PDB file of C-alpha atoms in Angstrom:
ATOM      1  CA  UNK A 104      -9.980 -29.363  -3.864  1.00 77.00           C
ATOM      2  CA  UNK A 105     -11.876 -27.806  -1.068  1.00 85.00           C
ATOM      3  CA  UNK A 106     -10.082 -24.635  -0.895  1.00 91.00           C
ATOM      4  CA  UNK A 107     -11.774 -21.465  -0.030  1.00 93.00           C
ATOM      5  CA  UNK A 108     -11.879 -19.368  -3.234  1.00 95.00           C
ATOM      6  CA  UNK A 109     -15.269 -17.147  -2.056  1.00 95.00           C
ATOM      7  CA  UNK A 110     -15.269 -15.582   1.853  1.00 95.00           C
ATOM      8  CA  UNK A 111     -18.249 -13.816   2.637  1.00 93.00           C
ATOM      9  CA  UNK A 112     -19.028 -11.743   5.443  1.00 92.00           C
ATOM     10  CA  UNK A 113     -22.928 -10.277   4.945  1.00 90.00           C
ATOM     11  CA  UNK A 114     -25.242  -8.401   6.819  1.00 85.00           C
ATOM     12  CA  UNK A 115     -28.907  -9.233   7.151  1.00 83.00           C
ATOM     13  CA  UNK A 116     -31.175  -6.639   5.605  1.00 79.00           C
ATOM     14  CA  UNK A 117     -28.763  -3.493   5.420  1.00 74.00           C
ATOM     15  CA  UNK A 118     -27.467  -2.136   2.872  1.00 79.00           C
ATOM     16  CA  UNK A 119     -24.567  -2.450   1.251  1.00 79.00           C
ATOM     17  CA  UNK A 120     -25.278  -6.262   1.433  1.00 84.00           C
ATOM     18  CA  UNK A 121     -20.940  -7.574   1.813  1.00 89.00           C
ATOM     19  CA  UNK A 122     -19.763  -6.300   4.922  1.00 89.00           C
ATOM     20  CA  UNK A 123     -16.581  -7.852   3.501  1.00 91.00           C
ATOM     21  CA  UNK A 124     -15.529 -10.591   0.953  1.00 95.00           C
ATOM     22  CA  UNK A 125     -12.486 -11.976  -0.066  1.00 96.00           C
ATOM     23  CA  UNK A 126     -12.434 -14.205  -3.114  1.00 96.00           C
ATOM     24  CA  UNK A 127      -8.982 -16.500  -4.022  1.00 97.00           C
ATOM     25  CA  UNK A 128      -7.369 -17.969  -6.600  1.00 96.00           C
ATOM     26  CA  UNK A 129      -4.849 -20.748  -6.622  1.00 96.00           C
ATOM     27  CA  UNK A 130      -2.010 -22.273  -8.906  1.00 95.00           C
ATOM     28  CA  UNK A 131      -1.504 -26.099  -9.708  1.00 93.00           C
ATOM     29  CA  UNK A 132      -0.018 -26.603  -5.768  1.00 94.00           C
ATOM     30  CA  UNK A 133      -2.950 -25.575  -4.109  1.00 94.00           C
ATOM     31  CA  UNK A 134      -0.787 -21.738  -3.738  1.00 97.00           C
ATOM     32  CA  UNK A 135      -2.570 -18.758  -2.999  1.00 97.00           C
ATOM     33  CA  UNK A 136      -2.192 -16.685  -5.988  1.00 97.00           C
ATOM     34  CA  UNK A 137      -3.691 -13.556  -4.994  1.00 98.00           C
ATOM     35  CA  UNK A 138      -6.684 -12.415  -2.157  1.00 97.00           C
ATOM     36  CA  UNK A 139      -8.939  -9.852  -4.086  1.00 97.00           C
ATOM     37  CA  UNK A 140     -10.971  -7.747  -1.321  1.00 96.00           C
ATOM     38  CA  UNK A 141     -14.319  -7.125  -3.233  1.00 94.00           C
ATOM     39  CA  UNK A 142     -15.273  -4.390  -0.644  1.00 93.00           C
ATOM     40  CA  UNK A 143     -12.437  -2.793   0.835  1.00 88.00           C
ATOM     41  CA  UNK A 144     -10.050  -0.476  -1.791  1.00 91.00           C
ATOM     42  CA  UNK A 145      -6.231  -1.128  -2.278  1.00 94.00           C
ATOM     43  CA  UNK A 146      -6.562  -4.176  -0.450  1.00 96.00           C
ATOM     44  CA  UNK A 147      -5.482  -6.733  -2.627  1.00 98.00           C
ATOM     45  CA  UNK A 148      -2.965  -9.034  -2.146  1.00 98.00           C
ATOM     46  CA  UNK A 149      -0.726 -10.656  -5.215  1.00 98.00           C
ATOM     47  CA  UNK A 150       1.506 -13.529  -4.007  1.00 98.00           C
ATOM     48  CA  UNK A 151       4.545 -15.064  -5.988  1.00 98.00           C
ATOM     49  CA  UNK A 152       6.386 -18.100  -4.718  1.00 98.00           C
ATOM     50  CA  UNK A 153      10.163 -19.856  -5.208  1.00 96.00           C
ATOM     51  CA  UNK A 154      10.469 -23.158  -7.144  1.00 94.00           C
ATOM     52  CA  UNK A 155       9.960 -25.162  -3.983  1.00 95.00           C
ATOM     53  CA  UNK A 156       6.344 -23.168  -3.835  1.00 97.00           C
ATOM     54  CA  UNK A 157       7.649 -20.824  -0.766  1.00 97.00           C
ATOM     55  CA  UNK A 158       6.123 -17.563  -0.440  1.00 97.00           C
ATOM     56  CA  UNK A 159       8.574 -15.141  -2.230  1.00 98.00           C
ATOM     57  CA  UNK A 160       6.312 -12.169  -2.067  1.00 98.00           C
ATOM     58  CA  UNK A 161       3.691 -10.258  -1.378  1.00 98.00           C
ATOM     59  CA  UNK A 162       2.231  -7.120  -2.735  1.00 98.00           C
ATOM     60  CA  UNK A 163      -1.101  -5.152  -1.489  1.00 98.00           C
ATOM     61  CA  UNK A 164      -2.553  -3.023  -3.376  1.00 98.00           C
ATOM     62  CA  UNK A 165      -5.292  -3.110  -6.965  1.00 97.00           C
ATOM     63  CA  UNK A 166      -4.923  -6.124  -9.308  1.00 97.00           C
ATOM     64  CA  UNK A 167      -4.528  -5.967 -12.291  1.00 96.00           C
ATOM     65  CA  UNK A 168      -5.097  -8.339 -15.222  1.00 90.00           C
ATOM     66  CA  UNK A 169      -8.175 -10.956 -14.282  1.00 82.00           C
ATOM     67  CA  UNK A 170      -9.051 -13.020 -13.413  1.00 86.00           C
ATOM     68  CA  UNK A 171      -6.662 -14.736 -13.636  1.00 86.00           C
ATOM     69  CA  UNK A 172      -4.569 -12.057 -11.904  1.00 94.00           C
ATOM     70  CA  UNK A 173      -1.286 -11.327 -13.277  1.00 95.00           C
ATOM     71  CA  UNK A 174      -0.006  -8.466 -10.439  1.00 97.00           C
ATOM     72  CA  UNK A 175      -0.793  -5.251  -8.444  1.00 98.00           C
ATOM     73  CA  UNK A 176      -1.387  -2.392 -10.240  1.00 96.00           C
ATOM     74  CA  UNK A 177       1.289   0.656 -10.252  1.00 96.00           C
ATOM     75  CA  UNK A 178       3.035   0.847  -6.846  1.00 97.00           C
ATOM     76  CA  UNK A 179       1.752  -1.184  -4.231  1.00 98.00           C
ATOM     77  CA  UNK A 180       0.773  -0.110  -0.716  1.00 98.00           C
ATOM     78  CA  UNK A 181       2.516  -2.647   1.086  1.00 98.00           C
ATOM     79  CA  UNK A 182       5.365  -5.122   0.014  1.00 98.00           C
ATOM     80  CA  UNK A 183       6.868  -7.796   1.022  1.00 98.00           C
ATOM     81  CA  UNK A 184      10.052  -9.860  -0.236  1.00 98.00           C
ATOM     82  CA  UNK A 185      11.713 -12.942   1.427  1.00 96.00           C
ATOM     83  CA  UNK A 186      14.815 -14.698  -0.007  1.00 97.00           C
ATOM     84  CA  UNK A 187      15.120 -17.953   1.492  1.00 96.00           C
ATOM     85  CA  UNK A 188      18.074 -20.815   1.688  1.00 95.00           C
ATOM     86  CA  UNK A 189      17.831 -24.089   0.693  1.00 93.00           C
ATOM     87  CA  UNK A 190      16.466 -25.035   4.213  1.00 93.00           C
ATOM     88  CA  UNK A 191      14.057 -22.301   4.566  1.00 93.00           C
ATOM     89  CA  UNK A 192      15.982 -19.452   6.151  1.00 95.00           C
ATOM     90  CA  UNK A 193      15.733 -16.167   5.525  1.00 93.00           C
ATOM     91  CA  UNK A 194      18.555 -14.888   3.813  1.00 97.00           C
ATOM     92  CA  UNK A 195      17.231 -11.535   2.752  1.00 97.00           C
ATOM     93  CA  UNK A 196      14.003  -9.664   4.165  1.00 97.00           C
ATOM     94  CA  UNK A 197      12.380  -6.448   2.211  1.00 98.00           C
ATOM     95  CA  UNK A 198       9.414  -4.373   3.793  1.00 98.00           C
ATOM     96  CA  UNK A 199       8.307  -1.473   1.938  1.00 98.00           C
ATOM     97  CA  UNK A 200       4.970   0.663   1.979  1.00 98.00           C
ATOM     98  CA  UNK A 201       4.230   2.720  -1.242  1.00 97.00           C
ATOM     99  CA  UNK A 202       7.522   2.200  -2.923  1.00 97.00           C
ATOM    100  CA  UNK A 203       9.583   3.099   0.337  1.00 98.00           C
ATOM    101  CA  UNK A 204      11.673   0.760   1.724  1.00 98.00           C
ATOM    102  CA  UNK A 205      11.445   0.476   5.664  1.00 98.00           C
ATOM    103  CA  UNK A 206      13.435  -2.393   6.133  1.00 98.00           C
ATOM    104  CA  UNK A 207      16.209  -4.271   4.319  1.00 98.00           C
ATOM    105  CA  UNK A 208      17.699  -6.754   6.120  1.00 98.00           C
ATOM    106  CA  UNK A 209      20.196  -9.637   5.493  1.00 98.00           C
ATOM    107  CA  UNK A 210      20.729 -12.817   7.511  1.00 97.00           C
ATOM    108  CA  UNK A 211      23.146 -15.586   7.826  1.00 97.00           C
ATOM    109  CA  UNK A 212      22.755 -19.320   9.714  1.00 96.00           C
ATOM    110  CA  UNK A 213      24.888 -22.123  10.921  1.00 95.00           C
ATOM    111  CA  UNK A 214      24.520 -25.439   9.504  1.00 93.00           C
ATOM    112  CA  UNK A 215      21.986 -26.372  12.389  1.00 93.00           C
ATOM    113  CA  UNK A 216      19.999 -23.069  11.311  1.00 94.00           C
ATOM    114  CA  UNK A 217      20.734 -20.866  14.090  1.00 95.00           C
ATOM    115  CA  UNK A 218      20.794 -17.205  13.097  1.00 95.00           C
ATOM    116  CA  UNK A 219      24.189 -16.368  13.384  1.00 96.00           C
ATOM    117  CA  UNK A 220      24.417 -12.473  12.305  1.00 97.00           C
ATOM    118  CA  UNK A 221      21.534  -9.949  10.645  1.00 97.00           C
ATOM    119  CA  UNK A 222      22.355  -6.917   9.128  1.00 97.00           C
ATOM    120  CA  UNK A 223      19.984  -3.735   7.973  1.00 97.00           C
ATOM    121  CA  UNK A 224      21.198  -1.364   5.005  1.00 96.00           C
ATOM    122  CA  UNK A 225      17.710   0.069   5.656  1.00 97.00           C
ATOM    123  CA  UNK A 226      15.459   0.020   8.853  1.00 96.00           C
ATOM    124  CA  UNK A 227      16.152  -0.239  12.454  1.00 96.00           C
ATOM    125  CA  UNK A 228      18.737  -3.190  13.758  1.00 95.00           C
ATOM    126  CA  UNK A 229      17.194  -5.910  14.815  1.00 94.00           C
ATOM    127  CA  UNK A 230      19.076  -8.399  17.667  1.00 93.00           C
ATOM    128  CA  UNK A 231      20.817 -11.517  17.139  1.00 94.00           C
ATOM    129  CA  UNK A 232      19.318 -14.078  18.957  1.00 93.00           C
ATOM    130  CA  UNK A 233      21.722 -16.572  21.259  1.00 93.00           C
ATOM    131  CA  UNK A 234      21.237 -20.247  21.328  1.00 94.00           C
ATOM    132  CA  UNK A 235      21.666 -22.900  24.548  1.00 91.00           C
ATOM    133  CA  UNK A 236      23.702 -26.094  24.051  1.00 90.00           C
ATOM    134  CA  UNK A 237      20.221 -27.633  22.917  1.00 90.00           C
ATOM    135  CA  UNK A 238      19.707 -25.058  20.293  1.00 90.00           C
ATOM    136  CA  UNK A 239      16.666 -23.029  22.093  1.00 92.00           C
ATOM    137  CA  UNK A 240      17.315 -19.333  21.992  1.00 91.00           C
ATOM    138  CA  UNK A 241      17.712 -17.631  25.603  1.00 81.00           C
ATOM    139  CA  UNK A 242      18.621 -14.113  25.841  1.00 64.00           C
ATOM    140  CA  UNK A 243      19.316 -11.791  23.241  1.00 58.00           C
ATOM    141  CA  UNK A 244      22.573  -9.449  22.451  1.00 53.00           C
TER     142      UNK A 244
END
């Protein structure tokens, strides 16, 4: 289906021979499924996805389980979580490095999806943007 699923970055004549390498796997829908880093350590990436195949998450870190991959290993080093509304805004967005969560944020749009109002239990406050009569966003509150 001509999707990458080997990336190889060599050297000529050193040693070790990968400078880096990335191999991929895919579902039925042509989705990423997870980005295993055959030279770097804890830099894996395991992705999930909605039923409209939109990125749900994604976790960095060890797989576990593969191939196929079935997840990161223990806690991963980096995480991220999107919830998303029926036209593709974000409703909910969770960062969090080893288990920690930096930011947890919550977001709400008008019917012409302008963000109207976010809100952080967690992490610093982010600004609500402000839209001109055509809908572009100008300054910021």
């Amino acid at each position: 289906f001509n999707r990458i699923t080997d990336q190889r970055w060599i050297t000529t004549g050193g040693s070790p021979p990968d400078l880096d390498r990335y191999q991929y796997g895919y579902d039925q829908n042509s989705n990423r499924l997870y980005k295993q880093n055959t030279v770097g350590s804890n830099l894996d990436e395991f992705y999930t996805y909605d039923n409209l195949n939109r990125l749900a998450s994604m976790q960095r870190g060890t797989l576990t389980g593969g191939p196929p991959f079935t997840g990161i290993s223990g806690t991963p080093v980096r995480e991220f979580d999107y919830t998303l509304d029926p036209t593709g805004n974000w409703r909910s967005y969770l960062t969090q490095t080893t288990g920690t969560t930096e930011l947890d944020q919550n977001r709400t749009a008008n019917t012409v999806n302008e963000i109207t109002d976010i809100t952080e239990s967690t992490g610093p406050t982010w600004v609500v943007p402000v839209y001109d009569d055509a809908g572009n966003i100008g300054q910021c509150n």
